[in-house]
């Protein structure tokens, strides 16, 4: 009996072993089923989104969950193909990320998969030959699994997973699961990018239609430019949009329109063509991009108002280098995405709309000027043919009637009336001369010379001065006095540029019946005591040379106000 009992237990033991093995295989099959189910759920979850940012976030979160990794990251490879332009993480709180500092750029171990886009599994990532170690405040990590993500046979980015929970190593099954997810991720990313492109294209088409309607409805030039800059900024997601146009008589550009960051400070700034991003686009007639507007050593000139700005693009407004009418500058924040070639194509079409706006505005201005000249000719003809002839006939009638007036006082009044009519005829003839004057016949008018001098001063001042002109400057101011006015204006603007350090300069030219008055005011630091005054002396001497005066005022609000006067009656007698 003692021998038979152990023999009777042997079948039972074998049965228990078989049952345990069967249970283990069932559990393994169940685990495999659950993992496949989780993988399918992850694929569906990733493919459900159409917003690219949400797609990338779901991919990295699903990957970490599928292989039970403590930390996960997704790095998007930049346009240069060597560094990371985006880096999304999971498992790290925001405060820890802030302590670590700048996000990885794709060097060391992370760059290994960029250079060799194949799956990589490590038991100890610190032991790899290209590992750089961790920066300060970075949590310790040991195990590592990296898998590339391909979109249409091009590597879009990489999945990085570290520290499998439970202290285990990532195995071949983990690698297979993440590789499968990466294929689905590539499809989802491609769909999201196509959807994003289609939406962006639709917005460009809507903006183009809006601008075309604005152009055809005759909106002012500046309003159309503002619409173009505002829509370009909204669609490209930039912090800043500038429109810079050439400054007459110089090789510089001036920011005519600014929208976004520090727009008040940027409006009116002078931008050199050499050494600036906008200048490079203006000179070449083609778009110019940079990954960091603030740090790009190629563009070191001009006003340094680039704090907080990173990727930027300057697009010429025109069809070529010889037809460039200005530049549209767009800049994103420092953490923004670099402008791609896909974004530049609609931007160029948009810039063509801006160039069309400028050209139509010029044509409209030319047409208005032509209509004004034609109207002047008509007025001058009517004055000559109708008004002067009637006044002359009235004068002749009064002279004839004066012989018949016996009362001495009445006769004197008639003679004074005839004299007034003669003076009126002289004034009208002077007006007719002014209306019919042409630059090619008489040289540039005083108004044109003042406007040109003020425009040219913008380069030296760093901003365009404000100009106001009143009265008959072209007809009542003699040539000799006009030359002194221009010399005084040039000297005053030069002094403001060299010494005032002003952000606003105002020029006013006014002609009355008795005098011409030139006023140049700024909000600068004023005239220091004991400073050199040779320029002011020149202005005073010129005023005295024509019998005028010169005054220097210090307004209570600060700055300097120069008032230069010259009498017109004395100049006429001279």
Tab-separated table of C-alpha atoms in Angstrom, residues 450 484-490 492 507-510 516-520 539 550 562-566:
chain	number	residue	atom	x	y	z
A	450	UNK	CA	9.531	121.407	-48.452
A	484	UNK	CA	16.237	130.998	-47.475
A	485	UNK	CA	13.186	129.059	-46.233
A	486	UNK	CA	14.637	125.821	-47.615
A	487	UNK	CA	18.080	126.508	-46.132
A	488	UNK	CA	16.509	127.251	-42.743
A	489	UNK	CA	14.400	124.077	-42.909
A	490	UNK	CA	17.402	121.909	-43.797
A	492	UNK	CA	16.631	122.953	-38.402
A	507	UNK	CA	7.203	121.029	-39.455
A	508	UNK	CA	4.767	123.832	-40.288
A	509	UNK	CA	5.118	126.248	-43.239
A	510	UNK	CA	2.577	129.079	-43.505
A	516	UNK	CA	6.112	133.437	-44.422
A	517	UNK	CA	6.570	131.505	-41.160
A	518	UNK	CA	8.532	128.265	-40.790
A	519	UNK	CA	8.151	126.345	-37.499
A	520	UNK	CA	10.115	123.197	-36.547
A	539	UNK	CA	19.282	130.477	-38.924
A	550	UNK	CA	14.255	133.957	-35.621
A	562	UNK	CA	12.187	127.046	-33.735
A	563	UNK	CA	10.202	129.862	-35.407
A	564	UNK	CA	11.730	131.483	-38.545
A	565	UNK	CA	9.922	134.457	-40.150
A	566	UNK	CA	10.474	136.523	-43.282
